[in-house]
Amino acid sequence: MWGGRFAEGPAAVMREINASIPFDKRLWRQDIAGSKAHVAMLGAQGIVSPEDAARIADGLDRVAAVYAAEGVPEDLALEDIHMATESRLAEEIGAVAGRLHTARSRNDQVATDFRLWVRDAIDAVDAGLKALQTALVARADAHAATVMPGYTHLQAAQPVTLGHHLLAYYEMVRRDRSRFRDARARLNECPLGAAALAGTGFPIDRRATAAALGFDRPTANSLDSVSDRDFALDYLMAAAQASLHLSRLAEEIVLWASQPFGFVRLPDQWSTGSSIMPQKRNPDAAELVRGHAGRITGCLTALMITMKGLPLAYSKDMQDDKPPVFEAHDLLALSIAAMTGMIETLDFRPERMRAAAEAGFITATDLADRLVRVAGVPFREAHHITGAAVKLAEQQGCALSDLSLEALQAIDPRIDEGVQAALSIDASVAARASEGGTAPERVREAVARARAALEAG
Ligand code: ARG
């Protein structure tokens, strides 16, 4: 394509290091779409004749059909998807193919193709995250009143409902989706027509190509258009954050499936066995979701470091933008699908959750709160009195709610007889009915709100 000023071809290793076709062939649909929009505009503007524009458009459709049927051939000599398609187009329609590249460069072409690809990727991720939210909400609804220990420092803290716990992840995913939406809105400007870096002398119509490709408008500055990979970084940042949330949920599944917890049983479909220990049911999918978050974050770091020292405008380093985005996307899509499958089918063990919640003096705060509410004791003092009650229960090896009223009143006479009922796990969660709290009625309201939001988008 550029052999005019060269006497010799490239060294084999030069060819190999230079080629992006092994990975950027994944852009073929976007490349064809971009070229079709470009050539239609060239025809409409009279930059190429309407007949030539029609022949090129028809040829591009034929190339697309070949790619769809046979895949994209990986000819390193053709370097990238853009040259591969142009060369294949020439095989289909002859020399007129050479008019397609008028008033554009691979620099604006690749920036356009890649934006189109990332836009599709965002739409696919959004659909996946929505399915995950739907699964979380369904399980939360069924377990709005299922009690379990809530932890801080991984120490039993206060009882919560399983529904409330699951909806915490719904909220994280809601923010993830909004980050992807933001990224999509910023991405949706069309670089086509920036040409190599400075714009072009041909009378192109950038608004027409932008509209044909579903962009909101053309980009404003030709130098920025071919230098910018913020859209890819925005995608990777949103992906890294989403994967981090998936990883935390995965970690809880690993923990909950372990014998000391036993809060869930992984269904067969989502477990693996051990080749040596017949009793094992390993949570490999959850562990891999946790692991993939590390790799996705690595992809973000890779592209940030690729970009950080580049002067304007295009440098070949930027060809390295695609592998981390493709890798992160594949890992994220798989992680979301696996997490959705696990959430849909996890076998929760409410009896184990309740037993764990009964064990940890977990309603101690309720005793202190009651002293404040019923006897007007300042909270700090109530905290101290409750500490003595916990110490006593620990000595006697019983639950707080098993201490006799006499024993409690020996610690402080202001403890009243209603206290035992207040110390039950169910009373404790029902009492936490403040806005955003764990009480079953609040969880049911949150489920209804989430369902309405999912219905709307
Ligand atoms: N294969 C290149 C890439 O992916 C296309 C752009 C090449 N532009 C250039 N001036 N060599 O970035």
Short mmCIF file of C-alpha atoms and ligand atoms in Angstrom, two decimals:
data_model
loop_
_atom_site.label_atom_id
_atom_site.label_comp_id
_atom_site.label_asym_id
_atom_site.label_seq_id
_atom_site.Cartn_x
_atom_site.Cartn_y
_atom_site.Cartn_z
CA MET A 1 0.00 0.00 0.00
CA TRP A 2 2.93 2.31 0.56
CA GLY A 3 5.63 0.59 -1.49
CA GLY A 4 6.21 3.54 -3.86
CA ARG A 5 9.21 5.01 -2.10
CA PHE A 6 10.76 1.68 -0.96
CA ALA A 7 13.16 -0.52 -2.90
CA GLU A 8 13.03 -3.49 -0.51
CA GLY A 9 10.28 -5.18 1.48
CA PRO A 10 10.36 -5.38 5.27
CA ALA A 11 12.38 -7.93 7.24
CA ALA A 12 10.33 -10.87 8.43
CA VAL A 13 10.51 -9.74 12.04
CA MET A 14 9.62 -6.18 11.01
CA ARG A 15 6.56 -7.58 9.34
CA GLU A 16 5.69 -9.55 12.43
CA ILE A 17 6.11 -6.74 14.94
CA ASN A 18 4.27 -4.35 12.67
CA ALA A 19 1.21 -6.46 12.01
CA SER A 20 -2.01 -6.05 13.95
CA ILE A 21 -4.17 -8.27 11.77
CA PRO A 22 -3.93 -11.23 14.21
CA PHE A 23 -6.02 -9.25 16.69
CA ASP A 24 -7.59 -6.31 14.84
CA LYS A 25 -9.40 -8.62 12.45
CA ARG A 26 -11.96 -8.54 15.24
CA LEU A 27 -12.86 -5.06 13.97
CA TRP A 28 -13.94 -6.26 10.54
CA ARG A 29 -17.65 -5.47 10.89
CA GLN A 30 -16.90 -1.96 12.14
CA ASP A 31 -14.30 -1.47 9.40
CA ILE A 32 -16.78 -2.38 6.69
CA ALA A 33 -19.48 -0.16 8.24
CA GLY A 34 -17.05 2.78 8.48
CA SER A 35 -15.94 2.35 4.88
CA LYS A 36 -19.49 2.14 3.62
CA ALA A 37 -20.42 5.37 5.42
CA HIS A 38 -17.27 7.01 4.06
CA VAL A 39 -17.78 6.00 0.45
CA ALA A 40 -21.47 6.94 0.50
CA MET A 41 -20.40 10.41 1.64
CA LEU A 42 -17.65 10.59 -1.03
CA GLY A 43 -20.30 9.77 -3.65
CA ALA A 44 -22.83 12.27 -2.29
CA GLN A 45 -20.20 15.01 -2.21
CA GLY A 46 -19.05 14.25 -5.76
CA ILE A 47 -15.54 13.39 -4.54
CA VAL A 48 -15.91 10.07 -6.32
CA SER A 49 -18.53 9.46 -8.98
CA PRO A 50 -21.86 7.99 -7.83
CA GLU A 51 -21.18 4.90 -10.00
CA ASP A 52 -17.80 4.26 -8.39
CA ALA A 53 -19.26 4.82 -4.94
CA ALA A 54 -21.98 2.26 -5.67
CA ARG A 55 -19.45 -0.28 -6.97
CA ILE A 56 -17.27 0.17 -3.91
CA ALA A 57 -20.25 -0.17 -1.55
CA ASP A 58 -21.33 -3.32 -3.34
CA GLY A 59 -17.78 -4.68 -3.20
CA LEU A 60 -17.61 -4.01 0.54
CA ASP A 61 -20.78 -6.04 1.01
CA ARG A 62 -19.15 -8.89 -0.90
CA VAL A 63 -16.03 -8.69 1.26
CA ALA A 64 -18.24 -8.75 4.36
CA ALA A 65 -20.00 -11.86 3.08
CA VAL A 66 -16.64 -13.56 2.52
CA TYR A 67 -15.44 -12.61 6.01
CA ALA A 68 -18.68 -13.83 7.56
CA ALA A 69 -18.44 -17.15 5.75
CA GLU A 70 -14.71 -17.84 5.91
CA GLY A 71 -13.29 -15.57 8.58
CA VAL A 72 -10.66 -12.91 7.97
CA PRO A 73 -7.40 -14.26 6.54
CA GLU A 74 -4.35 -13.44 8.64
CA ASP A 75 -1.88 -12.24 6.05
CA LEU A 76 0.87 -10.43 7.95
CA ALA A 77 2.00 -8.72 4.76
CA LEU A 78 -1.29 -6.83 4.73
CA GLU A 79 -0.56 -5.60 8.27
CA ASP A 80 -4.00 -4.77 9.55
CA ILE A 81 -7.74 -5.17 8.96
CA HIS A 82 -7.91 -1.90 7.04
CA MET A 83 -5.32 -2.95 4.44
CA ALA A 84 -6.64 -6.51 4.34
CA THR A 85 -10.12 -5.28 3.50
CA GLU A 86 -8.92 -2.81 0.89
CA SER A 87 -6.82 -5.47 -0.76
CA ARG A 88 -9.68 -7.96 -0.72
CA LEU A 89 -11.94 -5.25 -2.13
CA ALA A 90 -9.53 -4.80 -5.03
CA GLU A 91 -9.76 -8.53 -5.73
CA GLU A 92 -13.53 -8.19 -5.90
CA ILE A 93 -13.93 -4.96 -7.93
CA GLY A 94 -10.52 -4.11 -9.39
CA ALA A 95 -8.74 -0.76 -9.48
CA VAL A 96 -11.75 1.34 -8.49
CA ALA A 97 -11.17 0.01 -4.95
CA GLY A 98 -8.26 2.45 -4.84
CA ARG A 99 -10.71 5.39 -4.63
CA LEU A 100 -12.08 4.31 -1.25
CA HIS A 101 -9.16 5.71 0.73
CA THR A 102 -9.66 9.24 -0.66
CA ALA A 103 -9.90 11.89 2.08
CA ARG A 104 -9.16 9.54 4.93
CA SER A 105 -6.22 7.87 6.65
CA ARG A 106 -5.91 4.70 8.64
CA ASN A 107 -5.50 7.01 11.62
CA ASP A 108 -9.06 8.32 11.56
CA GLN A 109 -10.27 4.99 10.20
CA VAL A 110 -8.94 2.94 13.11
CA ALA A 111 -10.13 5.50 15.65
CA THR A 112 -13.61 5.27 14.16
CA ASP A 113 -13.65 1.47 13.95
CA PHE A 114 -12.45 1.09 17.50
CA ARG A 115 -15.02 3.52 18.87
CA LEU A 116 -17.73 1.56 17.10
CA TRP A 117 -16.41 -1.67 18.58
CA VAL A 118 -16.20 -0.29 22.12
CA ARG A 119 -19.72 1.11 21.77
CA ASP A 120 -21.03 -2.37 20.92
CA ALA A 121 -19.01 -3.81 23.79
CA ILE A 122 -20.60 -1.34 26.20
CA ASP A 123 -24.07 -2.31 25.00
CA ALA A 124 -23.27 -6.00 25.49
CA VAL A 125 -21.89 -5.41 28.99
CA ASP A 126 -24.92 -3.35 29.92
CA ALA A 127 -27.27 -6.16 28.91
CA GLY A 128 -25.19 -8.62 30.95
CA LEU A 129 -25.13 -6.40 34.02
CA LYS A 130 -28.87 -5.91 33.77
CA ALA A 131 -29.38 -9.68 33.77
CA LEU A 132 -27.17 -9.90 36.86
CA GLN A 133 -29.24 -7.22 38.60
CA THR A 134 -32.42 -9.08 37.71
CA ALA A 135 -31.03 -12.25 39.29
CA LEU A 136 -29.92 -10.39 42.44
CA VAL A 137 -33.33 -8.78 42.84
CA ALA A 138 -35.19 -12.08 42.41
CA ARG A 139 -33.11 -13.76 45.11
CA ALA A 140 -33.35 -10.70 47.36
CA ASP A 141 -37.13 -10.76 47.09
CA ALA A 142 -37.29 -14.41 48.13
CA HIS A 143 -34.92 -13.74 51.05
CA ALA A 144 -36.20 -10.37 52.22
CA ALA A 145 -36.68 -11.77 55.74
CA THR A 146 -33.92 -14.40 55.84
CA VAL A 147 -31.59 -13.44 58.68
CA MET A 148 -27.85 -13.83 58.64
CA PRO A 149 -24.94 -12.29 60.50
CA GLY A 150 -23.73 -8.99 59.11
CA TYR A 151 -19.98 -8.55 59.54
CA THR A 152 -17.54 -5.74 60.02
CA HIS A 153 -13.85 -6.74 60.12
CA LEU A 154 -15.34 -10.18 59.27
CA GLN A 155 -16.47 -10.28 62.91
CA ALA A 156 -20.17 -10.85 63.54
CA ALA A 157 -21.58 -7.35 63.97
CA GLN A 158 -25.36 -7.07 63.71
CA PRO A 159 -27.94 -9.29 62.08
CA VAL A 160 -28.98 -8.35 58.56
CA THR A 161 -31.28 -9.88 56.00
CA LEU A 162 -29.88 -11.84 53.08
CA GLY A 163 -32.09 -9.80 50.77
CA HIS A 164 -30.47 -6.62 52.01
CA HIS A 165 -27.01 -8.09 51.50
CA LEU A 166 -27.81 -9.08 47.92
CA LEU A 167 -29.28 -5.67 47.15
CA ALA A 168 -26.00 -4.06 48.20
CA TYR A 169 -24.55 -5.71 45.08
CA TYR A 170 -27.52 -4.54 43.03
CA GLU A 171 -26.50 -0.98 43.97
CA MET A 172 -22.88 -1.56 42.95
CA VAL A 173 -23.99 -2.90 39.59
CA ARG A 174 -26.35 0.06 39.19
CA ARG A 175 -23.37 2.40 39.53
CA ASP A 176 -21.34 0.25 37.13
CA ARG A 177 -24.05 0.53 34.51
CA SER A 178 -24.16 4.27 34.94
CA ARG A 179 -20.38 4.45 34.47
CA PHE A 180 -20.67 2.52 31.21
CA ARG A 181 -23.50 4.81 30.12
CA ASP A 182 -21.33 7.86 30.81
CA ALA A 183 -18.49 6.30 28.85
CA ARG A 184 -20.83 5.62 25.93
CA ALA A 185 -22.10 9.21 25.85
CA ARG A 186 -18.55 10.62 25.80
CA LEU A 187 -17.41 8.09 23.20
CA ASN A 188 -20.16 8.86 20.74
CA GLU A 189 -18.38 11.43 18.56
CA CYS A 190 -17.03 10.45 15.16
CA PRO A 191 -13.33 10.92 14.32
CA LEU A 192 -13.79 10.05 10.64
CA GLY A 193 -12.63 12.97 8.49
CA ALA A 194 -9.76 13.95 10.79
CA ALA A 195 -7.73 12.09 8.17
CA ALA A 196 -4.07 11.59 9.10
CA LEU A 197 -4.01 14.39 11.69
CA ALA A 198 -4.77 17.75 10.10
CA GLY A 199 -8.09 17.26 8.34
CA THR A 200 -8.38 17.11 4.57
CA GLY A 201 -8.61 19.44 1.60
CA PHE A 202 -11.46 17.44 0.08
CA PRO A 203 -15.00 18.83 0.56
CA ILE A 204 -16.11 16.05 2.90
CA ASP A 205 -19.27 16.06 5.00
CA ARG A 206 -18.35 14.85 8.47
CA ARG A 207 -21.85 15.31 9.77
CA ALA A 208 -23.16 12.81 7.23
CA THR A 209 -20.66 10.08 8.13
CA ALA A 210 -21.14 10.69 11.85
CA ALA A 211 -24.92 10.37 11.51
CA ALA A 212 -24.69 7.29 9.26
CA LEU A 213 -22.61 5.52 11.92
CA GLY A 214 -24.93 6.46 14.79
CA PHE A 215 -22.60 9.04 16.33
CA ASP A 216 -24.05 12.17 17.92
CA ARG A 217 -21.65 14.51 16.10
CA PRO A 218 -18.16 14.66 14.57
CA THR A 219 -15.21 15.18 16.93
CA ALA A 220 -14.08 18.81 17.21
CA ASN A 221 -10.32 18.70 16.71
CA SER A 222 -8.56 16.60 14.09
CA LEU A 223 -5.36 16.19 16.13
CA ASP A 224 -7.27 15.07 19.18
CA SER A 225 -9.41 12.76 17.05
CA VAL A 226 -6.52 10.56 15.98
CA SER A 227 -4.58 10.83 19.27
CA ASP A 228 -7.41 10.11 21.65
CA ARG A 229 -7.96 6.74 23.25
CA ASP A 230 -9.89 8.06 26.23
CA PHE A 231 -12.92 6.09 25.10
CA ALA A 232 -10.95 2.85 25.42
CA LEU A 233 -9.61 3.91 28.82
CA ASP A 234 -13.08 4.93 29.97
CA TYR A 235 -14.28 1.49 28.97
CA LEU A 236 -11.42 -0.20 30.82
CA MET A 237 -11.91 1.92 33.94
CA ALA A 238 -15.59 1.05 34.06
CA ALA A 239 -14.71 -2.58 33.35
CA ALA A 240 -12.10 -2.67 36.10
CA GLN A 241 -14.52 -1.20 38.61
CA ALA A 242 -17.29 -3.59 37.60
CA SER A 243 -14.91 -6.54 37.83
CA LEU A 244 -13.85 -5.39 41.27
CA HIS A 245 -17.47 -5.59 42.42
CA LEU A 246 -17.86 -9.02 40.85
CA SER A 247 -14.69 -10.07 42.62
CA ARG A 248 -16.00 -9.02 46.02
CA LEU A 249 -19.20 -10.96 45.46
CA ALA A 250 -17.15 -13.92 44.25
CA GLU A 251 -15.08 -13.74 47.42
CA GLU A 252 -18.25 -13.90 49.51
CA ILE A 253 -19.44 -16.94 47.59
CA VAL A 254 -16.09 -18.65 48.22
CA LEU A 255 -16.33 -17.78 51.89
CA TRP A 256 -19.99 -18.75 52.23
CA ALA A 257 -19.43 -22.08 50.49
CA SER A 258 -16.60 -22.99 52.89
CA GLN A 259 -17.36 -25.49 55.66
CA PRO A 260 -17.04 -23.08 58.64
CA PHE A 261 -19.65 -20.80 57.04
CA GLY A 262 -21.82 -23.22 55.07
CA PHE A 263 -24.18 -20.38 54.10
CA VAL A 264 -24.52 -21.66 50.54
CA ARG A 265 -24.19 -24.89 48.71
CA LEU A 266 -22.93 -24.47 45.17
CA PRO A 267 -25.05 -26.43 42.73
CA ASP A 268 -23.27 -29.15 40.75
CA GLN A 269 -23.37 -27.00 37.64
CA TRP A 270 -21.18 -24.40 39.31
CA SER A 271 -18.78 -26.66 41.21
CA THR A 272 -15.76 -28.70 40.36
CA GLY A 273 -14.46 -31.78 42.09
CA SER A 274 -10.96 -32.70 43.10
CA SER A 275 -9.00 -35.39 41.33
CA ILE A 276 -7.72 -36.65 44.68
CA MET A 277 -10.18 -35.61 47.42
CA PRO A 278 -13.59 -37.13 46.67
CA GLN A 279 -15.48 -34.96 49.17
CA LYS A 280 -14.62 -31.67 47.46
CA ARG A 281 -16.97 -29.20 45.81
CA ASN A 282 -14.75 -26.36 44.76
CA PRO A 283 -16.04 -22.88 43.87
CA ASP A 284 -13.75 -22.53 40.84
CA ALA A 285 -16.02 -20.21 38.88
CA ALA A 286 -16.19 -17.77 41.77
CA GLU A 287 -12.43 -17.97 42.22
CA LEU A 288 -11.89 -17.28 38.52
CA VAL A 289 -14.22 -14.28 38.61
CA ARG A 290 -12.08 -13.03 41.51
CA GLY A 291 -8.93 -13.79 39.53
CA HIS A 292 -10.17 -12.18 36.31
CA ALA A 293 -10.63 -8.89 38.14
CA GLY A 294 -6.85 -8.79 38.51
CA ARG A 295 -6.28 -9.37 34.83
CA ILE A 296 -8.87 -6.76 33.83
CA THR A 297 -7.20 -4.22 36.07
CA GLY A 298 -3.92 -5.19 34.41
CA CYS A 299 -5.44 -4.38 31.00
CA LEU A 300 -6.39 -0.91 32.24
CA THR A 301 -2.89 -0.34 33.55
CA ALA A 302 -1.36 -1.59 30.30
CA LEU A 303 -3.23 0.93 28.16
CA MET A 304 -2.68 3.81 30.57
CA ILE A 305 1.05 3.17 30.42
CA THR A 306 0.99 2.79 26.64
CA MET A 307 -0.65 6.20 26.27
CA LYS A 308 1.02 8.24 28.95
CA GLY A 309 4.11 9.41 27.07
CA LEU A 310 2.80 9.80 23.53
CA PRO A 311 3.08 13.14 21.78
CA LEU A 312 0.33 14.16 19.35
CA ALA A 313 -0.82 12.72 17.07
CA TYR A 314 -0.74 9.03 16.05
CA SER A 315 2.17 6.82 17.10
CA LYS A 316 2.34 3.13 16.37
CA ASP A 317 2.36 2.39 20.09
CA MET A 318 -1.36 3.06 19.82
CA GLN A 319 -1.83 -0.12 17.84
CA ASP A 320 -1.31 -1.83 21.21
CA ASP A 321 -4.59 -0.33 22.40
CA LYS A 322 -6.72 -3.19 21.14
CA PRO A 323 -5.40 -6.36 22.84
CA PRO A 324 -6.03 -5.12 26.40
CA VAL A 325 -9.52 -3.91 25.51
CA PHE A 326 -10.41 -7.16 23.78
CA GLU A 327 -8.97 -9.22 26.62
CA ALA A 328 -10.71 -7.20 29.33
CA HIS A 329 -13.99 -7.38 27.48
CA ASP A 330 -13.85 -11.14 27.03
CA LEU A 331 -12.95 -11.66 30.68
CA LEU A 332 -15.63 -9.28 31.89
CA ALA A 333 -18.38 -10.75 29.70
CA LEU A 334 -17.52 -14.24 30.94
CA SER A 335 -17.34 -13.09 34.56
CA ILE A 336 -20.73 -11.41 34.39
CA ALA A 337 -22.32 -14.48 32.80
CA ALA A 338 -20.76 -16.82 35.38
CA MET A 339 -21.80 -14.60 38.28
CA THR A 340 -25.34 -14.36 36.96
CA GLY A 341 -25.53 -18.13 36.64
CA MET A 342 -24.24 -18.62 40.19
CA ILE A 343 -26.58 -16.05 41.73
CA GLU A 344 -29.55 -17.62 39.96
CA THR A 345 -28.79 -21.08 41.27
CA LEU A 346 -26.95 -20.76 44.61
CA ASP A 347 -28.57 -22.96 47.21
CA PHE A 348 -28.80 -20.66 50.24
CA ARG A 349 -28.85 -22.31 53.68
CA PRO A 350 -31.02 -20.06 55.89
CA GLU A 351 -30.75 -22.43 58.86
CA ARG A 352 -26.95 -22.15 58.83
CA MET A 353 -27.16 -18.38 58.53
CA ARG A 354 -29.54 -18.19 61.46
CA ALA A 355 -27.38 -20.47 63.59
CA ALA A 356 -24.35 -18.29 62.88
CA ALA A 357 -26.35 -15.19 63.70
CA GLU A 358 -27.44 -16.69 67.02
CA ALA A 359 -23.86 -17.47 67.95
CA GLY A 360 -22.04 -14.16 68.03
CA PHE A 361 -23.79 -11.95 70.68
CA ILE A 362 -24.84 -10.16 67.57
CA THR A 363 -27.81 -8.37 69.14
CA ALA A 364 -25.68 -6.64 71.77
CA THR A 365 -26.35 -3.27 70.10
CA ASP A 366 -30.08 -3.92 70.51
CA LEU A 367 -29.65 -4.27 74.28
CA ALA A 368 -27.75 -0.99 74.42
CA ASP A 369 -30.32 0.72 72.16
CA ARG A 370 -33.13 -0.50 74.42
CA LEU A 371 -31.48 0.92 77.53
CA VAL A 372 -31.27 4.24 75.73
CA ARG A 373 -34.85 4.17 74.48
CA VAL A 374 -36.69 2.69 77.45
CA ALA A 375 -34.58 3.77 80.43
CA GLY A 376 -33.05 6.97 79.05
CA VAL A 377 -29.49 5.72 79.69
CA PRO A 378 -26.85 7.67 77.72
CA PHE A 379 -25.59 5.45 74.86
CA ARG A 380 -21.98 5.32 76.10
CA GLU A 381 -23.14 4.04 79.49
CA ALA A 382 -25.55 1.59 77.84
CA HIS A 383 -22.65 0.31 75.73
CA HIS A 384 -20.68 -0.36 78.93
CA ILE A 385 -23.56 -2.18 80.64
CA THR A 386 -24.11 -4.30 77.54
CA GLY A 387 -20.42 -5.20 77.49
CA ALA A 388 -20.85 -6.67 80.97
CA ALA A 389 -23.86 -8.69 79.77
CA VAL A 390 -21.86 -10.07 76.83
CA LYS A 391 -19.06 -11.02 79.21
CA LEU A 392 -21.53 -12.87 81.41
CA ALA A 393 -23.10 -14.74 78.47
CA GLU A 394 -19.64 -15.69 77.28
CA GLN A 395 -18.77 -17.06 80.75
CA GLN A 396 -22.01 -19.04 80.88
CA GLY A 397 -21.59 -20.24 77.29
CA CYS A 398 -25.08 -19.05 76.28
CA ALA A 399 -26.66 -16.51 73.94
CA LEU A 400 -27.49 -13.01 75.16
CA SER A 401 -31.20 -13.76 74.84
CA ASP A 402 -30.72 -16.82 77.11
CA LEU A 403 -29.55 -14.74 80.10
CA SER A 404 -32.22 -14.61 82.80
CA LEU A 405 -33.83 -11.29 83.60
CA GLU A 406 -32.45 -11.57 87.17
CA ALA A 407 -28.92 -12.02 85.88
CA LEU A 408 -29.33 -9.03 83.57
CA GLN A 409 -30.84 -6.85 86.26
CA ALA A 410 -27.98 -7.78 88.57
CA ILE A 411 -25.75 -6.04 86.03
CA ASP A 412 -28.05 -3.04 85.83
CA PRO A 413 -31.52 -2.75 87.37
CA ARG A 414 -32.74 -0.50 84.57
CA ILE A 415 -32.81 -3.48 82.18
CA ASP A 416 -36.54 -4.22 81.77
CA GLU A 417 -38.42 -7.40 81.01
CA GLY A 418 -39.09 -6.48 77.38
CA VAL A 419 -35.41 -6.93 76.71
CA GLN A 420 -35.47 -10.63 75.94
CA ALA A 421 -37.90 -10.20 73.05
CA ALA A 422 -35.82 -7.30 71.73
CA LEU A 423 -32.70 -9.47 71.72
CA SER A 424 -34.10 -11.94 69.19
CA ILE A 425 -32.52 -11.86 65.76
CA ASP A 426 -35.84 -11.24 64.02
CA ALA A 427 -36.74 -8.35 66.31
CA SER A 428 -33.30 -6.91 65.70
CA VAL A 429 -33.61 -6.81 61.91
CA ALA A 430 -37.24 -5.66 62.05
CA ALA A 431 -36.16 -2.74 64.24
CA ARG A 432 -33.64 -1.48 61.69
CA ALA A 433 -36.30 0.12 59.55
CA SER A 434 -34.60 3.44 58.92
CA GLU A 435 -34.41 4.48 55.28
CA GLY A 436 -31.99 2.14 53.53
CA GLY A 437 -31.99 -0.22 56.53
CA THR A 438 -32.08 -4.00 56.65
CA ALA A 439 -35.66 -4.51 57.95
CA PRO A 440 -37.64 -6.93 55.74
CA GLU A 441 -40.23 -4.26 54.93
CA ARG A 442 -37.48 -1.92 53.72
CA VAL A 443 -35.95 -4.72 51.63
CA ARG A 444 -39.31 -5.38 49.99
CA GLU A 445 -39.64 -1.71 49.15
CA ALA A 446 -36.11 -1.70 47.71
CA VAL A 447 -36.97 -4.75 45.62
CA ALA A 448 -40.02 -2.95 44.21
CA ARG A 449 -37.95 0.13 43.41
CA ALA A 450 -35.27 -1.99 41.73
CA ARG A 451 -37.88 -3.83 39.65
CA ALA A 452 -39.36 -0.54 38.47
CA ALA A 453 -35.88 0.75 37.56
CA LEU A 454 -35.06 -2.43 35.64
CA GLU A 455 -38.32 -2.17 33.77
CA ALA A 456 -37.45 1.39 32.76
CA GLY A 457 -33.99 0.37 31.53
N1 ARG B 1 -2.89 -0.91 12.47
C1 ARG B 1 -2.90 0.45 12.92
C2 ARG B 1 -3.47 0.54 14.33
O1 ARG B 1 -4.14 -0.36 14.72
C3 ARG B 1 -3.72 1.29 12.02
C4 ARG B 1 -3.30 2.71 11.94
C5 ARG B 1 -2.03 2.78 11.22
N2 ARG B 1 -1.62 4.11 10.96
C6 ARG B 1 -0.39 4.41 10.65
N3 ARG B 1 -0.11 5.64 10.46
N4 ARG B 1 0.53 3.49 10.52
O2 ARG B 1 -3.25 1.47 15.05
#
